[in-house]
Short mmCIF file of C-alpha atoms and ligand atoms in Angstrom, two decimals:
data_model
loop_
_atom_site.label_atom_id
_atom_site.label_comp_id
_atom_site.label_asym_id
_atom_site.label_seq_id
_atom_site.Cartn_x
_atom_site.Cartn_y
_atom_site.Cartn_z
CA UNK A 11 47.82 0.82 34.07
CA UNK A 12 48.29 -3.10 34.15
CA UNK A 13 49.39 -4.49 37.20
CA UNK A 14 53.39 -5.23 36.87
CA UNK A 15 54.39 -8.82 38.08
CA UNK A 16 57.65 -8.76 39.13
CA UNK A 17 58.54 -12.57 38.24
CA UNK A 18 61.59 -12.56 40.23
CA UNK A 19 63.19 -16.09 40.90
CA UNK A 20 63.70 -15.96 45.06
CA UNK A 21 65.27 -18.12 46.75
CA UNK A 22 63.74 -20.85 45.03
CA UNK A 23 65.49 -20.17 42.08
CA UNK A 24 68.61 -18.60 43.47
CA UNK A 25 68.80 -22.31 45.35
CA UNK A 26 68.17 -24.44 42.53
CA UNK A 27 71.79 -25.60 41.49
CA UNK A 28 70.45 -27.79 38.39
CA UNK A 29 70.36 -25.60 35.62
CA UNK A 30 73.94 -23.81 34.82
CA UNK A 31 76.79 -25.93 35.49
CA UNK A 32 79.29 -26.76 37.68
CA UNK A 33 80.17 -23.26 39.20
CA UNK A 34 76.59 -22.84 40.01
CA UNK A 35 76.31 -26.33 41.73
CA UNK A 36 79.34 -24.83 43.93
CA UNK A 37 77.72 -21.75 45.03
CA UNK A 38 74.62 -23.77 45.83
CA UNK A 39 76.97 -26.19 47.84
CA UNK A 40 78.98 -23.42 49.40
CA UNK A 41 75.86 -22.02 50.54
CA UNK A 42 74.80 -24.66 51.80
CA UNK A 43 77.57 -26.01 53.79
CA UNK A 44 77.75 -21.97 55.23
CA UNK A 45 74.64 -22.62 56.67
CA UNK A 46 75.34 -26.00 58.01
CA UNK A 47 78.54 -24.91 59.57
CA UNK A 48 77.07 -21.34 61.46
CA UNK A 49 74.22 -23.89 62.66
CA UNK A 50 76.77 -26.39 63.89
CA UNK A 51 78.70 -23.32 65.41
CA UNK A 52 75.49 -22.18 67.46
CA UNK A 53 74.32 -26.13 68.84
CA UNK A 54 78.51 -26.36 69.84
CA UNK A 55 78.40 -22.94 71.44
CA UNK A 56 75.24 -23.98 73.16
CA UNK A 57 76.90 -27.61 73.71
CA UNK A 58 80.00 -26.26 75.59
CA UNK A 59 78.47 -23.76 77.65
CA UNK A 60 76.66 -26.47 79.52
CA UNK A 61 79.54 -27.33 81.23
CA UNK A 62 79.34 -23.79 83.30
CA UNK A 63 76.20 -25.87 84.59
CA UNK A 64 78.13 -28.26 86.17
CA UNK A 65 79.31 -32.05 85.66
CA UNK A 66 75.40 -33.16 86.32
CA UNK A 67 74.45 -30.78 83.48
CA UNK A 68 77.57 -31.43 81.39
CA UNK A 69 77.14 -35.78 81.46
CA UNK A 70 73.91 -35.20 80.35
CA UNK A 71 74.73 -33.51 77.21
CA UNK A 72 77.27 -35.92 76.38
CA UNK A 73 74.82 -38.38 76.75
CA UNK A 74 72.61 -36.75 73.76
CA UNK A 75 75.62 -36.00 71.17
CA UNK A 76 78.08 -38.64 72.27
CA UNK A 77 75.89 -40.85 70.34
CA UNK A 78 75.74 -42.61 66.74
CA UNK A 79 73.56 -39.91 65.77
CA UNK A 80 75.63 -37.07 67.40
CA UNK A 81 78.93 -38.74 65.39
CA UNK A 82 76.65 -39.00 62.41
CA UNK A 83 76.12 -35.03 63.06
CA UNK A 84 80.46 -34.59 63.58
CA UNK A 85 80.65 -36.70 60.23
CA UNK A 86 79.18 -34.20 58.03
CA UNK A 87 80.52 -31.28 59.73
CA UNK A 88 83.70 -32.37 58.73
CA UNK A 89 82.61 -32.80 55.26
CA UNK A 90 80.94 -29.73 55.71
CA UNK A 91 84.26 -27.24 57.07
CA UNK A 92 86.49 -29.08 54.16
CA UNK A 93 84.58 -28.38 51.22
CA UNK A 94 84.03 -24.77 52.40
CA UNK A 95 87.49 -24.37 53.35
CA UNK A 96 88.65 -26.15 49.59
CA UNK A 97 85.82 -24.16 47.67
CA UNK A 98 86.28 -21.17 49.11
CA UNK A 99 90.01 -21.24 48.62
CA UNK A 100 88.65 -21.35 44.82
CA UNK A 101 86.36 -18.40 45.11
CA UNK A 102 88.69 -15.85 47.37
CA UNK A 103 91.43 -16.29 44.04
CA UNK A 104 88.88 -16.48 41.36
CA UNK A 105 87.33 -13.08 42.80
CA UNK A 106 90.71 -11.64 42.37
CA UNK A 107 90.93 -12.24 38.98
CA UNK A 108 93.26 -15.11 38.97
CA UNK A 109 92.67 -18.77 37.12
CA UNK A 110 89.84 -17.47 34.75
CA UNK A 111 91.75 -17.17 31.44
CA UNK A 112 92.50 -14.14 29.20
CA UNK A 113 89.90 -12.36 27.43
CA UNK A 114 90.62 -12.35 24.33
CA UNK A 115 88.43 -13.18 20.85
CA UNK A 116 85.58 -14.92 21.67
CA UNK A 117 85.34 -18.16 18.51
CA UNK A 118 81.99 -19.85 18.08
CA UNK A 119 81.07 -22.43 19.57
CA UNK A 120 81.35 -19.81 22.56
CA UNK A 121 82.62 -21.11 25.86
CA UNK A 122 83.32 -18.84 28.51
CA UNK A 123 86.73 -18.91 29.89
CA UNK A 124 86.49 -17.85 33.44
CA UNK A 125 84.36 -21.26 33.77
CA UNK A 126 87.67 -23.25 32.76
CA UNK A 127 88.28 -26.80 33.84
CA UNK A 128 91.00 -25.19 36.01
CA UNK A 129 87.82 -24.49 38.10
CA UNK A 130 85.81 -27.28 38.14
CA UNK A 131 89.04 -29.59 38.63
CA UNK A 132 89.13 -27.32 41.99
CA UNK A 133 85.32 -28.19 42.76
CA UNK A 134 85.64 -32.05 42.05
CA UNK A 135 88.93 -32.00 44.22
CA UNK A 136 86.75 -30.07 47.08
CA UNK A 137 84.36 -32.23 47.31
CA UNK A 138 86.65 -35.51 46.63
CA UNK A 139 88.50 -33.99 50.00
CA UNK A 140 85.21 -33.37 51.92
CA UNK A 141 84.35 -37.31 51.00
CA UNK A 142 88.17 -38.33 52.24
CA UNK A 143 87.97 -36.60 55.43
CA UNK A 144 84.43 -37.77 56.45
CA UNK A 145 85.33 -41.36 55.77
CA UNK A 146 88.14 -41.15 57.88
CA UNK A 147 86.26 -39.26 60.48
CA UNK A 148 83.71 -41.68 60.03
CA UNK A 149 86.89 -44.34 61.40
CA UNK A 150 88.14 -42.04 64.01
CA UNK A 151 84.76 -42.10 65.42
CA UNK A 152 83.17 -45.30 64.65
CA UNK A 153 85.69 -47.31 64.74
CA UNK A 154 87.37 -49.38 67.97
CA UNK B 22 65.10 -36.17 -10.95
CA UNK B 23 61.92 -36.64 -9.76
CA UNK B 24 60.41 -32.71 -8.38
CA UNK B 25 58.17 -32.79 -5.13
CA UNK B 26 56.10 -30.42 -4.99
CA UNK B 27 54.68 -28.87 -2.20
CA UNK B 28 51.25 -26.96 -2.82
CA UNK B 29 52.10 -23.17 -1.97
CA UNK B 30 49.79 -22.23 0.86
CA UNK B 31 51.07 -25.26 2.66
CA UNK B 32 55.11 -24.47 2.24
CA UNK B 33 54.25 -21.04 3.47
CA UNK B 34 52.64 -22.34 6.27
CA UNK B 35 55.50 -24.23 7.73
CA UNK B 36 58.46 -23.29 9.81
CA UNK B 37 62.12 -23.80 8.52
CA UNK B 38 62.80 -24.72 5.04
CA UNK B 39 59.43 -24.31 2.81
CA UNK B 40 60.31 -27.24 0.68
CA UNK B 41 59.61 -30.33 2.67
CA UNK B 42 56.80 -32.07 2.75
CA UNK B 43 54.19 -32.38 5.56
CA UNK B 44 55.40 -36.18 5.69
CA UNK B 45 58.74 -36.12 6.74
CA UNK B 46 57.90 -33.62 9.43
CA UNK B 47 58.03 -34.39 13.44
CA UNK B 48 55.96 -32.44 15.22
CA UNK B 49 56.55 -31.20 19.11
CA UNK B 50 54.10 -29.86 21.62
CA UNK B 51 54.74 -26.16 22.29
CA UNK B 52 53.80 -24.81 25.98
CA UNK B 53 53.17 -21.46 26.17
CA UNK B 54 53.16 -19.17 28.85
CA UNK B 55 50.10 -16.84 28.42
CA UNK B 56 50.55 -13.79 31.14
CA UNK B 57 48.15 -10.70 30.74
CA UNK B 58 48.85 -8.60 34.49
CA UNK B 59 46.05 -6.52 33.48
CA UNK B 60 43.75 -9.48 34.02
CA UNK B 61 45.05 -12.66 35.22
CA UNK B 62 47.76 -12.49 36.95
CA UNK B 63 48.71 -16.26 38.13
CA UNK B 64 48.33 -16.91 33.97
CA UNK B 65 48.41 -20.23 32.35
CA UNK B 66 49.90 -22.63 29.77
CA UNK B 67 47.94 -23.10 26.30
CA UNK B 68 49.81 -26.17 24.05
CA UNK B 69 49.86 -26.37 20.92
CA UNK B 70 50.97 -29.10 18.24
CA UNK B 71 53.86 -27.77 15.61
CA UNK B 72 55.32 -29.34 12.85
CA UNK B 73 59.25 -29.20 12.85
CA UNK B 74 62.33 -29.99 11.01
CA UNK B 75 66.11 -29.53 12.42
CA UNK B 76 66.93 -26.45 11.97
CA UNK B 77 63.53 -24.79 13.35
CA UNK B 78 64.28 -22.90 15.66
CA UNK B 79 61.97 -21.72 18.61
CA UNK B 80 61.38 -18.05 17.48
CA UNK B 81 59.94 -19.64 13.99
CA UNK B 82 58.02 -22.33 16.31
CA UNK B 83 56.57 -19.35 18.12
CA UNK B 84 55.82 -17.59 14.73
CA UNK B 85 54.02 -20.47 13.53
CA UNK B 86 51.99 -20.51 16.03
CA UNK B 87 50.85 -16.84 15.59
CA UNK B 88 50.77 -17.15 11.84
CA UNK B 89 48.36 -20.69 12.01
CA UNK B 90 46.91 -20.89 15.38
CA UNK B 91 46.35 -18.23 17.73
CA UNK B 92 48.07 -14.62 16.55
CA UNK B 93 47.49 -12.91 19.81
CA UNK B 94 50.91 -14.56 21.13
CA UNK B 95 53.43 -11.52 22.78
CA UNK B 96 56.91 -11.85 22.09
CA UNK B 97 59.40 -9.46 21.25
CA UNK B 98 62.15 -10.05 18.45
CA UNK B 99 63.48 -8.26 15.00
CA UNK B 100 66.84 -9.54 14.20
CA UNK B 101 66.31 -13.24 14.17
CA UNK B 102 70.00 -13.47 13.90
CA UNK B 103 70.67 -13.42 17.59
CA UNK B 104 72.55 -9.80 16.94
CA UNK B 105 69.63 -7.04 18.46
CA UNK B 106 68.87 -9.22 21.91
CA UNK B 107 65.09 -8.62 22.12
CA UNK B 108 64.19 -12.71 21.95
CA UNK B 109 65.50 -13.83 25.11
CA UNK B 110 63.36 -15.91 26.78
CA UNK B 111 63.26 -19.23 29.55
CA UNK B 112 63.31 -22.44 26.93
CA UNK B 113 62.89 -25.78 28.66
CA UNK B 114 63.78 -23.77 31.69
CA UNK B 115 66.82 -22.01 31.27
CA UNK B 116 67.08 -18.23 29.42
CA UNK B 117 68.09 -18.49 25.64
CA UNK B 118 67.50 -16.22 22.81
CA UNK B 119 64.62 -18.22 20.97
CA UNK B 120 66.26 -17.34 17.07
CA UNK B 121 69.26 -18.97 18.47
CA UNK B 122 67.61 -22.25 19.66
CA UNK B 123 66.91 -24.93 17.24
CA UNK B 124 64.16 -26.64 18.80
CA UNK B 125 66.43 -29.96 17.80
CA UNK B 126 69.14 -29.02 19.98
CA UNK B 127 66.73 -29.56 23.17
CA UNK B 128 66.33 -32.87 22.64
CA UNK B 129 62.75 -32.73 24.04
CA UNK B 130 59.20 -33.95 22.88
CA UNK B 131 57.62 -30.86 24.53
CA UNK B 132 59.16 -27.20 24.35
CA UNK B 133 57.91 -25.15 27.20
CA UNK B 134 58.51 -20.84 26.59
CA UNK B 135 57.93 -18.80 29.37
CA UNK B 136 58.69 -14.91 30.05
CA UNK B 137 62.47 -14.90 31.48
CA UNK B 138 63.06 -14.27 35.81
CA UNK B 139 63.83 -11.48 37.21
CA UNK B 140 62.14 -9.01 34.69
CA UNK B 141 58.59 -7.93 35.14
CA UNK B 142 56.04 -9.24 32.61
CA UNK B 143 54.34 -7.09 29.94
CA UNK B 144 52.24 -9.79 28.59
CA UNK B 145 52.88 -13.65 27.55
CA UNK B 146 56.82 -13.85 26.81
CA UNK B 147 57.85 -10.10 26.71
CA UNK B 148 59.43 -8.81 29.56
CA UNK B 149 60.01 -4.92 31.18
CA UNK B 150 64.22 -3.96 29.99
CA UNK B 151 63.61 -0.69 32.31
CA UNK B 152 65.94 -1.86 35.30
CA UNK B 153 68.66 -2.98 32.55
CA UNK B 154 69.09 -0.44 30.09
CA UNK B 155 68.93 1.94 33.62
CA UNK B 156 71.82 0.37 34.78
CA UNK B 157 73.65 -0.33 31.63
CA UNK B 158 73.10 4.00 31.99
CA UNK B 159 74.49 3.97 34.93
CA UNK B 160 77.75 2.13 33.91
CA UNK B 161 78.51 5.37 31.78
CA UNK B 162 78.88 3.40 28.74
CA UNK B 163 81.05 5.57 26.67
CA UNK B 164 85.16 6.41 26.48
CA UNK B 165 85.47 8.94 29.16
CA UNK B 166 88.43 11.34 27.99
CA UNK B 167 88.63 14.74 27.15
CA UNK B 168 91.22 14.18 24.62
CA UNK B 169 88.10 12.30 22.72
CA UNK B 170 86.25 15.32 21.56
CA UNK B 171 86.71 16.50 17.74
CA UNK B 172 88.64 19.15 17.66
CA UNK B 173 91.23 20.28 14.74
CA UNK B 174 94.05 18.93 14.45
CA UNK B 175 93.06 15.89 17.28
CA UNK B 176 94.57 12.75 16.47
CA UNK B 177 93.14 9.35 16.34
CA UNK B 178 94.04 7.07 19.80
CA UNK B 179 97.06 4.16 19.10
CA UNK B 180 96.10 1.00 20.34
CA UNK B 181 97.77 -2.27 20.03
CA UNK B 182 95.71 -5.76 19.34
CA UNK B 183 96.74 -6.91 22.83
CA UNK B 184 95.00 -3.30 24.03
CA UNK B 185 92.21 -4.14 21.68
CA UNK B 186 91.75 -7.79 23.61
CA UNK B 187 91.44 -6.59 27.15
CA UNK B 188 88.00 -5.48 26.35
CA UNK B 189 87.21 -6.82 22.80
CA UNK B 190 84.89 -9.70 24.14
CA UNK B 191 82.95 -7.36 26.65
CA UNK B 192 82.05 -4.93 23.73
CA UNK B 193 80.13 -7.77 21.91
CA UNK B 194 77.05 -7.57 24.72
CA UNK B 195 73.47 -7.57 22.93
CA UNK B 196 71.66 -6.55 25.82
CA UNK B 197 69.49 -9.68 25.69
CA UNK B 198 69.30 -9.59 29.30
CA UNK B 199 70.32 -13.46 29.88
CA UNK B 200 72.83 -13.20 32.23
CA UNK B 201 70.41 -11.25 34.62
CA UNK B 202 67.93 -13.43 34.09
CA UNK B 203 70.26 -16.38 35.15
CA UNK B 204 71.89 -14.81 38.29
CA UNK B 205 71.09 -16.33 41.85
CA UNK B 206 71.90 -12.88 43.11
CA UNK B 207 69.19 -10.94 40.63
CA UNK B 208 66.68 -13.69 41.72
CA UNK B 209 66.30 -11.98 45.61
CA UNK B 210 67.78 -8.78 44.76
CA UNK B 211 65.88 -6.35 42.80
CA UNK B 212 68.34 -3.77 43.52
CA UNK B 213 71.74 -5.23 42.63
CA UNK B 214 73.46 -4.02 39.32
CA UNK B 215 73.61 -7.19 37.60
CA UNK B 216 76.32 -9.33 35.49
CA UNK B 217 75.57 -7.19 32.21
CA UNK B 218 76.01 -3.91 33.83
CA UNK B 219 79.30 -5.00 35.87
CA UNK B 220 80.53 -6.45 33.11
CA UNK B 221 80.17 -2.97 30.71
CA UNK B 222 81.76 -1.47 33.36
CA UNK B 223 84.71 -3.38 33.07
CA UNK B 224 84.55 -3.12 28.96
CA UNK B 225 85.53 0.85 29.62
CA UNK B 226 87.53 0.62 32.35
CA UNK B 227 89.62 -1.94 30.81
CA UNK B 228 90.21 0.10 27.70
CA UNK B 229 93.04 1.92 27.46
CA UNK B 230 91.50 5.19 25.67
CA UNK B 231 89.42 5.80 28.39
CA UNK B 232 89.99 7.65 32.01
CA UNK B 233 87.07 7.09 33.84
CA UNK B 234 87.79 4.15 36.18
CA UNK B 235 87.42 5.96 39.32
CA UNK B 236 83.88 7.29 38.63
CA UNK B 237 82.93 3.60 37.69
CA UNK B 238 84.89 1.90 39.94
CA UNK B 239 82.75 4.25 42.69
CA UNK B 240 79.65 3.27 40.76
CA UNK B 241 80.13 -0.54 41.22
CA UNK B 242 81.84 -0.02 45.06
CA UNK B 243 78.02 -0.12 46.40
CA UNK B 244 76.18 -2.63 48.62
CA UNK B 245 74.31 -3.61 45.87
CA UNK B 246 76.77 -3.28 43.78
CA UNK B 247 79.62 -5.59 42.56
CA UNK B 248 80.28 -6.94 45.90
CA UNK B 249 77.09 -9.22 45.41
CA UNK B 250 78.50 -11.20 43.10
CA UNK B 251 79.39 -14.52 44.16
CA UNK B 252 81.02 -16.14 40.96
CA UNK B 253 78.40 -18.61 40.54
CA UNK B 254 79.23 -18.11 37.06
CA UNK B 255 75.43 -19.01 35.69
CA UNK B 256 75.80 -15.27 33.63
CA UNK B 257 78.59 -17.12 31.68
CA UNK B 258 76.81 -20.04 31.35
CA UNK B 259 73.95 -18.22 28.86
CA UNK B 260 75.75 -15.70 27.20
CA UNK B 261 74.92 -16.37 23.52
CA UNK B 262 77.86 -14.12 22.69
CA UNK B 263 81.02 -15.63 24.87
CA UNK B 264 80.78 -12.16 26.56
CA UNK B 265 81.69 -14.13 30.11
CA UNK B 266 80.29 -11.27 32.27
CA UNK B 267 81.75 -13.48 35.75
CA UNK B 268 85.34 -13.11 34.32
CA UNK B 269 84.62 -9.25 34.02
CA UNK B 270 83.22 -9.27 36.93
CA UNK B 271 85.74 -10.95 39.00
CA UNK B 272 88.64 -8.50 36.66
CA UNK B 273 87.50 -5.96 37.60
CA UNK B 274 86.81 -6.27 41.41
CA UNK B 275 90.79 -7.02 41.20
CA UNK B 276 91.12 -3.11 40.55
CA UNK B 277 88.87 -2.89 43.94
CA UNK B 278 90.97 -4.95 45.88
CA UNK B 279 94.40 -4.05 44.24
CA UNK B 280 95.62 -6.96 42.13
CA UNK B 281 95.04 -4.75 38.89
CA UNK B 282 96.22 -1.45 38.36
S1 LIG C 9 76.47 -10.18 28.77
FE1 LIG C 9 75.73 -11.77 27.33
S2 LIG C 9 73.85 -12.53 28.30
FE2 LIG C 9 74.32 -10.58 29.30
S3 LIG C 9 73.14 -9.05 28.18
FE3 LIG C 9 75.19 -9.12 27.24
S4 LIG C 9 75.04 -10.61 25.56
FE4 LIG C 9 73.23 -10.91 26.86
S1 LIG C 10 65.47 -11.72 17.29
FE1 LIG C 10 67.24 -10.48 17.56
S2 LIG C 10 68.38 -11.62 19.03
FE2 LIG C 10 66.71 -12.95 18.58
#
């Protein structure tokens, strides 16, 4: 019997937001920013507990993220928690079943309701927030 | 009026409309995919040159090419009216049904067909259906009500058109297999039920003939079931019906979590 080749996509595909829309480029970005945040959570777990080394210990690691590149690093975490927080605000309703239309009859030219502008006005204002809050982070912690 | 003719072997030969002339044709290169997992498993791309007008589509591109050029192309199709689902295949990238593609509408000098994701490869651009008719199976795809059996004197059910549209636009799935094809969660799990099996799932459930939500609603309640789904809404996106599988989805996870009755 011929050899079967699965062709499956992986995580290649299932990370490639380019292809199908806005809703897709969210999940990729949610994702994304997931990641980001549980890495950030680790390095500030591992940050903090330095201090149970004492002040020596402590200074020390302030002297590595107290830094431009360690506010650079606080900068897009911010960006990072308010899109998630914005997004995922989207996704915990939409899951329900709220703000994706009525099914109804579908009329050609088909477009799907449940990816409504309702939605992707919800996405743009995510990430609109996320670029707010880092600039003004970016202000808090750059500036005088 | 001046007649144009157009000698007979060559009108047959050409895709679309017989009646125009070699001349006023544009032609576009047309990748491909050759696959045979009996032999050469990696495959490879063979090109070829096609003459096309606007309304050619990609299924009679394909079709030329196994009529004029090299006939031992695999696809699968029958309809060609984008009604049976067997032409679904990655176009330029992205899973279409190739008799619903006019290869105008890609806007592209080069047309690239390969077998869709997610499905294993027979050969070239037909792809293995086991996993999703299995799971379409699995949805239990029928009215569930004993009240439904012919028996004399049994009445016909009521329903109103509002009943009717709670699951009118679910019942017009093809089976193509798209919407699997396009689903980040399908891409790294070969397990998980898929957008067109959640979404016939909700097509019964939300019909009010039928009384069988528990056993599907039990069916989906899995870990690779409907709680996989992450509304990334890419299903939607290349439904060539407007069946919107994510808003079934995400309807009928509200009976899960109690926001539907
Ligand atoms: S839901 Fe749409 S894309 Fe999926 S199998 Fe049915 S018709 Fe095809
Ligand atoms: S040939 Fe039937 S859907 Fe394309």
């Amino acid at each position: 019997m011929a050899e079967r080749i699965s062709n499956r996509e992986g995580i290649k595909g299932m990370a490639n937001p380019t292809r199908y829309g806005w809703l897709r480029v969210a999940y990729w970005l949610q994702r994304l920013t997931g990641l980001g945040l549980l890495a950030y959570l680790i390095g500030h777990i591992y940050e903090t507990s330095t201090i149970l080394n004492g002040k020596t210990a402590w200074d020390n690691m302030l002297s590595i993220t107290e830094t431009p590149g360690g506010h650079i690093v606080l900068i897009l975490v911010i960006g990072m928690c308010v899109f998630h927080t914005g997004n995922g605000i989207r996704v915990m309703i939409s899951e329900g079943g709220r703000g994706l239309g009525r099914p109804g009859q579908p009329e050609y030219p088909y477009r799907a309701s449940s990816l409504n502008s309702k939605q992707r006005l919800c996405i743009w204002v995510s990430i609109a927030l996320a670029a707010l809050a880092m600039m003004y982070g970016a202000g808090v912690l750059f500036g005088n | 009026m001046a007649t144009v003719t157009v000698p007979k072997k060559e009108s047959q030969n050409l895709p679309g409309n017989p009646k125009e002339s070699q001349e006023q044709q544009k032609t576009v290169t047309l990748r491909i995919a050759r696959i045979n997992p009996g032999e050469d498993a990696k495959g490879k791309f063979e090109e070829f040159k096609i003459p096309v007008q606007k309304w050619t589509t990609v299924l009679e591109a394909i079709l030329y090419v196994k009529q004029n050029l090299d006939h031992s192309v695999a696809l699968r199709y029958s309809c060609r009216q984008a009604s049976c689902g067997s032409c679904g295949m990655k176009i330029n990238g992205k899973p279409r049904l190739a008799c619903y593609t006019k290869i105008s509408e890609l806007e592209s000098e080069t047309i690239t067909v390969e077998p869709m994701s997610n499905y294993p490869i027979i050969r070239d651009l037909a792809v293995n259906f086991e996993h999703l008719f299995s799971t379409h199976k699995k949805m239990k795809p029928f009215i569930i009500n004993e009240e439904s059996e012919i028996k004399p004197g049994a009445k016909e059910f009521i329903q109103t058109p509002q009943d009717l549209e709670k699951f009118l636009q679910f019942s017009y799935c093809i089976k193509c297999g798209l919407c699997n094809s396009a689903c980040p969660t399908m891409a790294t799990d070969a397990s998980f039920i898929g957008p067109q099996g959640l979404a016939q799932a909700y097509r019964y459930t939300a019909d009010n003939r039928d009384e069988g939500k528990k056993e599907r609603l039990k069916i989906v309640d899995q870990s690779h079931g409907i709680w996989r789904c992450h509304f990334a809404g890419s299903c939607s996106n290349v439904c060539p019906k407007g069946v919107d599988p994510a808003m079934a989805i995400q309807l009928l996870r509200g009976y899960l979590l109690g926001f539907r009755k």
